[in-house]
Amino acid sequence: MSASASAAHYVQEVGAILGTAAVTSLLSQRLHQPPVLGYLLAGMILGPHVPGIIIGGESSVQLAHSLSEFGVILLMFTIGIEFSLRKIVKIGLPAALTAVIEVGLMISLGYMVGRLFGWDSTASLFVGACLGISSTMLVAKAFEEQRLRGGFVEVVFAVLVFEDMIAILLLAILTGLASGTGLSPVDFALTVGKLLAFLLAMLAAGLLVVPRFIRGVVRIGRAETTLIAGIAVCFGMAAFASASGYSVALGAFLAGMLVSESGEGPKVEHVIQPLRDLFAAVFFISIGMTVDPVLVAQHWLPVLVLTAVVLAGKVFGVSLGSFLAGNGLRRSVRAGMSLAQIGEFSFIIAGLGLQTGAIPEYILPIMVAVAILTSLTTPVMVRRSERGAEAVDRWLPDRLQTFVTFYDGWIEQLRSAPRSAAVGRRVRGPLVMLLVDATLLVALLAGSSLVHWQAVEAMFQATHLSPTVIEILYVGATLALAGVLFVGVLRRAAALARALAAVVLPTREDGKLDLGSAPRRAFTVAIELALSLVIGLPLVAVLQPFLPLSSGFAVFALLVAALGYNVWRSIGNLDGHVRAGTELIVEVLARQGQGGASGPAAHQSLVEVAPMLPGFPDMTPVTLSATSPAIGQTLAELNLRARTGASVLSINRASAGVVLPEAHERLQAGDTLTLAGGHEAIERASALLQRGIVLGE
């Protein structure tokens, strides 16, 4: 075939591919589904697995695959532009903790499911990694279509940022594993070390050149020049990463971060976005071309099981992690329901495994099918997330509702506590030792598993004991050492939890009755549970390939159950503390004649009684005006705690004095409600009571 004929052939194929994609994406959007589904459908129609489609020959698949590399690069580049070192610091620790808990849980669950279906450890690890990362594109599209803004949206995108960072790390590690280095802990450590060195070198060198270069180009004021310069930086760093043994996606992501540091990221992203959308569509089309519907039908059970794992696991993992990180119950549940899907990163990870031969060919179609099913549920779950959050709050027992309110207030106080040298020393020691013990535990179990048979053989040659006896001695010694380190991890986590809780609820040093023991105990065990999840789930995810029958996850589940029981018991003591404190508030206000009093007078009384109520969050009186939309509603109908995170401790009423709040209590004009909760929660509750709106949602 001549060069001109070949070029014409490729033009025809590109036209057919994009034309089909245009039709299917329009159909998808007409059905109120994301266009990504249309692109995947177009790929399946044009692919070689659908009979009777002449266009979908081998050359079409190869062409789409080649062009899809551009889509991956540009997609990762624009994701990187959304990052900056300043933004990472701003969104901070809560989002990172949530992402670590959720991704660790999903990798562990995905690995277990893979092993249950008989897949090998490497393939199961790839499956777990695919399940761990939610879809930024699908979530952003759902929020855009439903015009959602506010607090929980910020939580969702902050978690997505850290999920993408974890995905970059997973890509680098899985690239090393898929290339044949195996699952050796030494190789694993070297892979992580080389990755960190590569990242530091690229960022250090890039920060000296790229931001200045981009700012200079943007100052010219020509869109085409900005486009060419941005593409040059993107593909140049992608090529360098590929030459260094890493994926082009990693290089493109770093290029985006460096462009973001210039301060001109939005302008670069604006001119690149149409090109990104075009090649991203080709990327999804190429994924669809690899899907064999017959393989999906043959593996329908793994598809359904993994879909259920994604829907349940992500809702639970994100909700629990976000709540423990201090984002409040309502925002956390809404975030969990919004992130219950997989998408573009899952395709990239599965594609890497298929390209390197690390996974069987049926894994990618399974992941695509799971992504399609979860993307269909995403708009519905986002739309119903508010009702879901309110339903979860209603289902909680009374003592848990009280704990949720107080926990939010404690976390807020912990964040705003002054950072003194004494506090830093008290927290730093347990934290460092916790990380050391966790690292040693991983090294011991992974190393013991990998040299198991070599060690048994060497001991047999040296002692001539029975292989069974040697096996028992070896396993027993390993478990004994692991038990020591495991107990160390638990002790360090408990010490760190006590140190953090003491920042908010310090112990009494004068020998008098410590009225804050109940709330301090509840806060301590809750932090201990959070630390166990943050440290334990990544450990389980890393160690599962080295342990038989997912025993690590079983042990960890038992530990979490024990910690959960301790939390429940401590919440019972906290509930008694709160009831006694609430009765004290009512008694003090009634004795001082504050029934029907104005806000300032009631506030002064609360200030005077606060020292007698250690552990109580901020307490603020709010008086209902004659125009308040809350007048005439019962507390149950208002659902204040679920909608804002603040609780009503008492009601001051001119005609009845100070009364304890009951669900059936109907509010009247002039009522002064004593609200408890974090600062943001009280602001939202005040706005709802006075103006009928919920701020930040």
XYZ file of C-alpha atoms in Angstrom:
697
model
C 0.000 0.000 0.000
C 1.413 3.418 -0.979
C 1.985 6.165 1.563
C -0.933 8.227 0.236
C -3.241 5.226 0.241
C -2.157 4.329 3.780
C -2.787 7.906 4.922
C -6.222 7.885 3.314
C -6.968 4.565 5.006
C -6.064 5.971 8.412
C -8.153 9.078 7.774
C -11.134 6.864 6.985
C -10.625 4.831 10.142
C -10.266 7.914 12.332
C -13.401 9.354 10.769
C -15.311 6.129 11.394
C -14.089 5.915 14.995
C -14.917 9.506 15.896
C -18.204 9.471 13.987
C -19.399 6.394 15.836
C -18.259 7.880 19.135
C -20.177 11.095 18.440
C -23.400 9.164 17.864
C -23.039 6.884 20.885
C -22.005 9.732 23.213
C -25.037 11.777 22.127
C -27.241 8.764 22.758
C -25.648 8.294 26.175
C -26.232 11.918 27.154
C -29.794 11.804 25.849
C -30.322 8.955 28.313
C -28.822 11.184 31.054
C -25.677 9.090 31.276
C -22.040 10.313 31.109
C -20.480 10.441 27.613
C -17.783 8.019 28.768
C -20.340 5.236 28.444
C -20.932 6.256 24.843
C -17.203 6.106 24.101
C -16.924 2.639 25.625
C -19.941 1.487 23.613
C -18.420 2.880 20.420
C -15.231 0.952 21.099
C -17.150 -2.268 21.656
C -19.106 -1.748 18.415
C -15.945 -1.050 16.417
C -13.807 -3.650 18.120
C -12.899 -7.009 16.627
C -15.093 -8.903 19.084
C -18.403 -7.783 17.563
C -19.171 -9.808 14.404
C -20.218 -8.096 11.189
C -18.364 -4.821 11.823
C -15.825 -4.447 9.043
C -14.300 -1.204 10.375
C -13.070 -2.868 13.553
C -10.074 -4.628 11.993
C -6.713 -5.103 13.618
C -5.397 -1.877 12.127
C -8.253 0.089 13.708
C -7.476 -1.380 17.099
C -3.773 -0.572 16.745
C -4.514 2.956 15.578
C -6.939 3.605 18.426
C -4.451 2.171 20.912
C -1.665 4.416 19.627
C -3.852 7.510 19.792
C -5.136 6.506 23.226
C -1.617 6.936 24.624
C -2.029 10.624 23.869
C -5.314 10.547 25.769
C -3.671 9.037 28.849
C -0.853 11.601 28.731
C -3.155 14.606 28.325
C -5.615 13.297 30.892
C -2.876 12.881 33.486
C -1.429 16.275 32.556
C -4.699 18.096 33.248
C -5.155 16.144 36.505
C -1.676 17.307 37.503
C -2.614 20.914 36.735
C -5.336 20.626 39.374
C -2.569 19.921 41.899
C -0.087 22.266 43.445
C 2.068 21.945 46.523
C 0.058 24.725 48.139
C -3.241 23.019 47.347
C -2.042 19.723 48.776
C -1.142 21.483 52.026
C -4.470 23.328 52.053
C -6.745 20.301 51.615
C -4.574 18.708 54.215
C -4.549 15.729 56.468
C -8.288 14.841 56.649
C -8.549 14.102 52.923
C -5.296 12.134 52.973
C -6.470 9.988 55.900
C -9.807 9.335 54.200
C -8.135 8.309 50.941
C -5.663 6.009 52.711
C -8.438 4.240 54.627
C -10.680 3.844 51.580
C -7.987 2.761 49.120
C -6.416 0.376 51.640
C -9.818 -1.210 52.289
C -10.640 -1.577 48.589
C -7.245 -3.056 47.674
C -7.641 -5.613 50.463
C -11.209 -6.509 49.468
C -10.319 -6.682 45.783
C -7.346 -8.924 46.515
C -9.515 -11.253 48.609
C -12.167 -11.486 45.892
C -9.504 -12.224 43.283
C -8.033 -15.030 45.341
C -11.492 -16.452 45.996
C -12.014 -16.685 42.232
C -8.683 -18.473 41.843
C -6.638 -15.644 40.344
C -2.951 -15.482 41.251
C -1.568 -12.975 43.749
C -0.274 -10.494 41.154
C -3.553 -10.438 39.208
C -5.508 -10.096 42.464
C -3.299 -7.188 43.506
C -4.014 -5.449 40.172
C -7.737 -6.024 40.703
C -7.562 -4.488 44.175
C -5.694 -1.480 42.803
C -8.339 -1.041 40.091
C -11.090 -0.987 42.722
C -9.299 1.552 44.907
C -9.504 4.655 42.705
C -12.743 6.513 41.988
C -13.468 8.388 38.751
C -12.808 12.119 38.804
C -14.474 12.521 35.401
C -17.698 10.758 36.365
C -17.994 12.539 39.709
C -17.293 15.961 38.198
C -19.882 15.322 35.489
C -22.521 14.247 38.016
C -21.902 17.336 40.172
C -21.993 19.600 37.132
C -25.282 18.196 35.842
C -26.918 18.447 39.271
C -25.312 21.854 39.985
C -24.018 20.783 43.365
C -21.762 23.052 45.387
C -20.689 23.409 48.987
C -18.955 21.569 51.782
C -19.412 17.950 50.830
C -18.364 18.664 47.227
C -15.089 20.089 48.540
C -14.602 16.959 50.637
C -15.184 14.742 47.589
C -12.686 16.543 45.377
C -10.105 16.681 48.174
C -10.348 12.895 48.572
C -10.119 12.480 44.791
C -6.906 14.508 44.784
C -5.243 12.136 47.227
C -6.710 9.094 45.499
C -5.039 10.265 42.303
C -1.759 10.668 44.179
C -2.074 7.123 45.529
C -2.888 5.930 42.004
C 0.353 7.457 40.728
C 2.253 5.577 43.426
C 0.385 2.364 42.589
C 1.209 2.765 38.897
C 4.907 3.084 39.642
C 4.934 0.119 42.035
C 2.794 -2.104 39.818
C 5.009 -1.260 36.849
C 7.955 -2.680 38.778
C 6.000 -5.757 39.857
C 4.656 -6.409 36.357
C 8.122 -6.095 34.810
C 9.318 -9.134 36.722
C 10.816 -7.824 39.953
C 8.176 -9.832 41.809
C 6.843 -9.183 45.268
C 10.154 -9.226 47.140
C 10.192 -6.746 50.039
C 13.696 -5.689 49.053
C 12.573 -5.017 45.498
C 9.459 -3.321 46.823
C 11.546 -1.025 49.037
C 13.936 -0.301 46.169
C 11.008 0.467 43.872
C 9.538 2.944 46.349
C 12.950 4.454 47.055
C 13.758 4.904 43.379
C 10.328 6.383 42.798
C 10.785 8.947 45.575
C 14.244 9.846 44.289
C 12.896 10.230 40.767
C 10.020 12.418 41.968
C 12.301 14.644 44.033
C 14.790 15.028 41.177
C 12.081 15.812 38.629
C 10.338 18.301 40.892
C 13.545 20.001 41.991
C 14.824 20.412 38.429
C 11.398 21.207 37.011
C 10.636 23.930 39.567
C 13.700 25.821 38.387
C 12.638 25.810 34.733
C 8.992 25.008 33.993
C 7.124 27.695 36.023
C 9.328 30.489 34.651
C 8.996 29.138 31.127
C 5.206 28.897 31.301
C 4.832 32.380 32.810
C 6.962 33.810 30.029
C 4.923 32.073 27.342
C 1.566 33.149 28.827
C 2.735 36.774 28.966
C 2.967 36.730 25.158
C -0.817 36.455 25.108
C -1.214 34.038 22.188
C -3.363 30.968 22.800
C -1.621 28.804 20.183
C 1.788 29.544 21.696
C 0.490 28.616 25.158
C -0.959 25.402 23.716
C 2.302 24.378 22.036
C 4.377 25.231 25.117
C 2.063 23.261 27.422
C 2.062 20.248 25.116
C 5.862 20.424 24.827
C 6.297 20.355 28.620
C 3.750 17.560 28.944
C 5.158 15.231 26.304
C 8.774 16.102 27.120
C 8.434 15.017 30.750
C 6.328 12.000 29.750
C 9.126 10.898 27.405
C 11.741 11.416 30.119
C 9.715 9.352 32.603
C 9.357 6.574 30.027
C 13.122 6.606 29.364
C 13.694 6.340 33.140
C 11.571 3.211 33.374
C 8.337 4.792 34.603
C 4.993 5.220 32.914
C 4.275 8.174 30.648
C 1.294 8.883 32.924
C 3.637 9.674 35.823
C 5.716 12.086 33.731
C 2.611 13.849 32.428
C 1.227 14.164 35.939
C 4.452 15.762 37.198
C 4.429 18.123 34.217
C 0.929 19.246 35.178
C 2.002 19.888 38.777
C 4.941 22.002 37.605
C 2.704 23.997 35.269
C 0.321 24.545 38.193
C 3.182 25.996 40.251
C 3.572 28.741 37.636
C 0.217 30.186 38.670
C -0.964 29.998 35.049
C -2.407 26.500 35.226
C -6.030 27.520 34.436
C -4.961 29.325 31.261
C -2.907 26.355 30.051
C -5.689 23.934 30.936
C -8.217 26.072 29.049
C -6.336 25.878 25.731
C -5.469 22.191 26.159
C -8.916 21.013 27.238
C -10.400 20.491 23.728
C -7.363 18.443 22.711
C -7.555 16.531 25.991
C -11.235 15.762 25.479
C -10.592 14.472 21.956
C -7.799 12.077 22.856
C -9.436 11.089 26.153
C -12.435 9.995 24.096
C -10.099 7.921 21.908
C -8.622 6.403 25.061
C -12.024 5.197 26.248
C -12.838 4.000 22.746
C -9.647 1.929 22.680
C -10.598 0.427 26.039
C -13.990 -0.511 24.612
C -12.299 -2.179 21.628
C -10.470 -4.570 23.933
C -13.687 -5.708 25.616
C -14.928 -9.069 24.487
C -18.628 -9.344 25.427
C -18.238 -13.133 25.483
C -15.571 -12.879 28.205
C -17.788 -10.536 30.205
C -20.698 -12.979 29.904
C -18.469 -15.881 30.929
C -17.284 -13.999 34.014
C -20.610 -12.468 34.994
C -20.269 -13.600 38.611
C -16.954 -11.756 39.264
C -18.482 -8.692 37.580
C -21.470 -8.682 39.921
C -19.425 -9.471 43.023
C -16.834 -6.771 42.294
C -19.596 -4.267 41.529
C -21.198 -4.996 44.900
C -17.791 -4.679 46.590
C -17.232 -1.259 44.972
C -20.681 0.063 45.901
C -20.636 -1.180 49.499
C -16.918 -0.897 50.206
C -16.449 2.637 48.922
C -19.561 4.015 50.629
C -18.481 2.476 53.915
C -14.760 3.237 53.586
C -15.130 6.869 52.522
C -17.940 7.584 55.002
C -16.085 6.084 57.961
C -12.710 7.555 57.016
C -14.127 11.008 56.342
C -16.072 11.048 59.605
C -13.075 9.957 61.668
C -11.020 12.636 59.904
C -13.472 15.259 61.196
C -15.718 16.077 58.232
C -18.989 15.367 60.006
C -21.452 12.540 59.471
C -23.644 14.166 56.833
C -20.819 15.319 54.591
C -19.035 12.010 55.021
C -22.003 9.868 53.993
C -22.703 12.100 50.987
C -19.039 11.887 49.981
C -19.097 8.109 50.307
C -22.175 7.759 48.124
C -20.629 10.090 45.517
C -17.367 8.119 45.222
C -18.863 4.651 44.768
C -17.477 3.951 41.278
C -14.285 3.224 39.360
C -13.139 4.841 36.128
C -10.202 6.116 34.133
C -7.403 5.152 36.524
C -8.798 1.643 36.790
C -8.543 1.305 33.011
C -4.974 2.608 33.058
C -3.950 0.165 35.802
C -5.685 -2.792 34.145
C -4.238 -1.803 30.770
C -0.751 -1.790 32.302
C -1.292 -5.279 33.679
C -2.583 -6.567 30.343
C 0.224 -4.931 28.366
C 2.917 -6.473 30.587
C 1.226 -9.874 30.825
C 0.749 -9.573 34.589
C -3.003 -10.234 34.382
C -5.108 -12.551 32.204
C -6.924 -10.976 29.271
C -10.336 -11.339 30.909
C -9.483 -8.990 33.818
C -9.695 -5.791 31.728
C -13.207 -6.585 30.359
C -14.314 -7.381 33.908
C -13.029 -4.005 35.132
C -14.719 -2.210 32.238
C -18.010 -3.950 33.022
C -17.706 -2.991 36.704
C -16.932 0.598 35.708
C -19.984 0.731 33.442
C -22.309 -0.642 36.113
C -20.995 1.682 38.825
C -21.088 4.689 36.492
C -24.781 3.991 35.890
C -25.436 4.122 39.628
C -23.303 7.232 40.300
C -25.819 9.930 39.230
C -28.562 8.233 41.243
C -26.411 7.873 44.347
C -25.228 11.488 44.136
C -28.814 12.672 43.741
C -29.980 10.653 46.742
C -26.930 11.233 48.933
C -28.673 13.869 51.052
C -31.575 11.564 51.821
C -29.116 8.769 52.485
C -27.174 10.876 54.970
C -30.348 11.865 56.812
C -31.492 8.238 56.866
C -28.173 7.098 58.350
C -28.439 9.756 61.045
C -31.996 8.706 61.906
C -30.956 5.054 62.167
C -28.159 5.828 64.620
C -28.914 5.077 68.281
C -29.276 8.125 70.519
C -25.895 7.627 72.146
C -24.174 7.505 68.748
C -25.931 10.695 67.666
C -24.580 12.392 70.776
C -21.084 11.059 70.117
C -21.174 12.278 66.497
C -21.951 15.835 67.642
C -19.267 15.868 70.326
C -16.633 14.183 68.132
C -16.987 16.877 65.473
C -16.437 19.532 68.135
C -13.377 17.761 69.562
C -11.753 17.389 66.138
C -12.363 21.076 65.456
C -10.696 21.969 68.767
C -7.781 19.646 67.969
C -7.226 21.360 64.626
C -7.286 24.821 66.167
C -5.189 23.953 69.242
C -1.944 25.979 69.557
C 1.130 24.065 68.376
C 3.457 24.275 71.363
C 6.830 22.556 71.684
C 5.563 20.441 74.580
C 2.599 19.161 72.581
C 4.870 18.432 69.624
C 7.232 16.356 71.761
C 4.351 14.469 73.357
C 2.887 13.529 69.964
C 6.094 13.106 67.941
C 7.592 10.272 69.992
C 4.647 7.806 69.757
C 4.158 8.696 66.083
C 7.765 7.916 65.116
C 7.802 4.653 67.069
C 4.456 3.652 65.568
C 5.844 4.046 62.050
C 9.030 2.153 62.974
C 7.142 -0.809 64.465
C 4.768 -0.939 61.475
C 7.682 -0.933 59.019
C 9.494 -3.690 60.920
C 6.299 -5.771 60.999
C 5.934 -5.519 57.215
C 9.595 -6.390 56.663
C 9.426 -9.380 59.011
C 6.298 -11.003 57.577
C 7.147 -10.303 53.935
C 10.754 -11.424 54.319
C 9.786 -14.528 56.282
C 7.314 -15.569 53.584
C 9.785 -15.118 50.752
C 12.693 -17.023 52.355
C 10.446 -19.606 53.996
C 11.509 -22.698 52.080
C 15.146 -21.664 51.787
C 15.304 -21.185 55.565
C 13.622 -24.536 56.247
C 16.036 -26.293 53.895
C 19.071 -24.631 55.507
C 17.876 -25.560 59.001
C 17.297 -29.148 57.869
C 20.834 -29.392 56.507
C 22.252 -27.958 59.729
C 20.206 -29.887 62.310
C 18.773 -32.946 60.437
C 15.542 -32.517 62.370
C 12.233 -33.555 60.885
C 11.007 -31.088 58.219
C 7.688 -30.927 60.058
C 9.398 -29.930 63.315
C 11.512 -27.339 61.512
C 8.397 -25.954 59.825
C 6.629 -25.635 63.176
C 9.644 -23.956 64.778
C 10.071 -21.541 61.882
C 6.416 -20.516 61.753
C 6.276 -20.278 65.549
C 9.351 -18.053 65.712
C 7.993 -15.818 62.955
C 4.622 -15.478 64.646
C 6.248 -14.783 68.015
C 8.373 -11.963 66.600
C 5.416 -10.643 64.611
C 3.306 -10.730 67.771
C 5.845 -8.613 69.632
C 5.885 -6.034 66.846
C 2.099 -6.167 66.529
C 1.667 -5.464 70.237
C 4.156 -2.631 69.814
C 2.056 -1.141 67.032
C -1.050 -1.328 69.218
C 0.730 0.245 72.185
C 2.181 3.063 70.084
C -1.227 3.739 68.526
C -2.827 3.876 71.976
C -0.093 6.218 73.261
C -0.501 8.533 70.280
C -4.285 8.515 70.723
C -3.933 9.477 74.409
C -1.518 12.274 73.511
C -3.866 13.723 70.897
C -6.931 13.450 73.149
C -5.055 15.210 75.965
C -4.526 18.216 73.702
C -8.298 18.825 73.696
C -9.197 17.314 77.075
C -6.165 17.619 79.369
C -6.054 15.518 82.508
C -6.275 17.139 85.932
C -2.988 17.383 87.789
C -4.362 18.670 91.132
C -5.702 15.320 92.330
C -9.339 16.448 92.267
C -12.193 14.575 90.617
C -11.577 14.419 86.880
C -14.956 15.208 85.321
C -13.498 14.926 81.840
C -12.532 11.263 82.038
C -15.611 9.983 80.160
C -15.319 12.291 77.120
C -11.521 11.884 77.079
C -11.876 8.101 77.042
C -14.410 8.250 74.201
C -12.196 10.577 72.170
C -9.116 8.433 72.846
C -10.623 5.153 71.668
C -12.122 6.867 68.598
C -8.690 8.224 67.637
C -7.187 4.816 68.337
C -9.702 3.261 65.930
C -8.874 5.892 63.293
C -5.118 5.296 63.685
C -5.615 1.538 63.458
C -7.475 1.960 60.171
C -4.946 4.430 58.741
C -1.973 2.233 59.636
C -3.605 -1.192 59.481
C -5.415 -1.105 56.143
C -2.314 -0.158 54.084
C -0.354 -2.810 56.020
C -2.971 -5.441 55.225
C -3.016 -4.382 51.565
C 0.783 -4.700 51.357
C 1.055 -7.915 53.376
C -1.804 -9.953 51.893
C 0.315 -11.419 49.055
C 2.717 -12.772 51.690
C 0.120 -14.276 54.025
C -1.991 -17.433 53.453
C -5.740 -17.248 52.920
C -5.950 -13.510 53.622
C -5.279 -14.226 57.299
C -3.947 -10.703 57.751
C -7.320 -9.210 56.905
C -9.067 -11.626 59.287
C -6.768 -10.671 62.177
C -7.196 -6.999 61.385
C -11.000 -7.376 61.240
C -10.963 -8.937 64.716
C -8.831 -6.068 66.005
C -11.189 -3.471 64.530
C -14.167 -5.309 66.039
C -12.511 -5.192 69.466
C -11.750 -1.491 69.090
C -15.313 -0.877 67.907
C -16.617 -2.588 71.045
C -14.426 -0.337 73.191
C -15.763 2.685 71.342
C -19.334 1.554 71.995
C -18.683 1.077 75.707
C -16.985 4.462 76.035
C -19.862 6.111 74.172
C -22.225 4.677 76.797
C -20.224 6.411 79.537
C -20.149 9.599 77.464
C -23.929 9.489 77.110
C -24.323 9.476 80.888
C -21.867 12.372 81.154
C -23.853 14.361 78.584
C -27.183 13.684 80.254
C -25.843 14.883 83.588
C -24.315 17.951 81.935
C -27.538 18.786 80.115
C -29.527 18.580 83.340
C -26.969 20.893 84.948
C -27.401 23.412 82.123
C -31.175 23.345 82.507
C -30.915 23.733 86.277
C -28.476 26.667 86.105
C -30.472 28.511 83.453
C -33.739 27.952 85.340
C -32.214 29.052 88.668
C -30.941 32.284 87.101
C -34.299 33.007 85.527
C -33.160 32.802 81.940
C -36.420 31.518 80.569
C -37.180 33.637 77.555
C -34.032 35.710 78.072
C -32.172 37.284 75.226
C -29.153 35.706 73.594
C -26.388 37.646 75.456
C -27.797 36.860 78.905
C -28.167 33.177 78.095
C -24.677 33.138 76.618
C -23.212 34.549 79.839
C -24.864 31.782 81.834
C -23.413 29.171 79.491
C -19.948 30.699 79.861
C -20.254 30.420 83.642
C -21.356 26.781 83.575
C -18.839 25.644 80.894
C -15.946 24.914 83.346
C -18.185 22.373 85.082
C -18.742 20.534 81.774
C -15.374 19.369 80.413
C -15.658 17.737 77.024
C -18.729 19.671 75.942
C -18.208 21.353 72.564
C -19.044 24.994 71.915
C -22.437 25.962 73.364
C -24.296 28.883 71.826
C -27.822 30.217 72.458
C -29.957 31.080 69.432
C -33.257 32.943 69.902
C -35.968 32.360 67.314
C -37.358 35.594 65.871
C -40.972 35.995 64.834
C -39.983 35.416 61.184
C -38.016 32.230 61.785
C -39.076 29.437 59.395
C -38.477 26.932 62.216
C -41.499 28.197 64.194
C -44.267 25.601 64.276
C -41.970 22.688 63.448
C -41.025 19.931 65.861
C -37.391 19.086 66.498
C -37.933 15.788 64.672
C -39.341 17.574 61.608
C -36.546 20.119 61.660
C -33.941 17.327 61.862
C -31.375 19.888 62.973
C -28.672 17.460 64.054
C -28.674 15.482 60.816
C -28.777 18.570 58.587
C -26.200 20.713 60.377
C -24.265 18.590 62.892
C -25.394 20.672 65.901
C -27.537 19.359 68.760
C -30.130 21.124 70.909
C -29.293 20.803 74.625
C -32.121 22.893 76.062
C -35.003 25.204 75.133
C -35.663 28.412 77.093
C -39.312 29.410 76.812
C -40.949 32.361 78.555
C -44.169 30.483 79.229
C -42.616 27.229 80.426
C -39.120 28.075 81.619
C -36.179 25.876 80.657
C -37.131 22.473 79.251
C -35.240 19.478 77.944
C -35.634 19.045 74.181
C -37.875 16.222 72.988
C -38.417 15.055 69.420
C -42.104 16.085 69.523
C -41.355 19.558 70.995
C -42.823 22.203 68.678
C -40.801 25.419 68.483
C -42.338 28.802 69.237
C -41.373 32.412 68.575
C -39.001 33.703 71.256
C -37.608 30.258 72.132
C -33.893 30.333 72.949
C -32.207 27.095 71.892
C -28.892 26.076 73.447
C -26.896 24.549 70.589
C -23.827 22.331 70.995
C -21.337 21.390 68.301
C -18.383 22.631 66.331
C -18.143 26.228 65.191
C -19.191 25.417 61.604
C -22.048 23.206 62.787
C -23.451 25.984 64.992
C -23.176 28.487 62.128
C -25.119 26.141 59.847
C -27.741 25.493 62.542
C -28.185 29.232 63.204
C -28.651 29.914 59.495
C -31.196 27.107 59.243
C -33.149 28.303 62.280
C -33.190 31.976 61.309
C -33.223 31.893 57.500
C -34.173 28.357 56.542
C -30.945 27.645 54.626
C -28.031 25.285 55.263
C -24.671 26.922 54.675
C -21.937 25.106 52.801
C -24.121 22.374 51.311
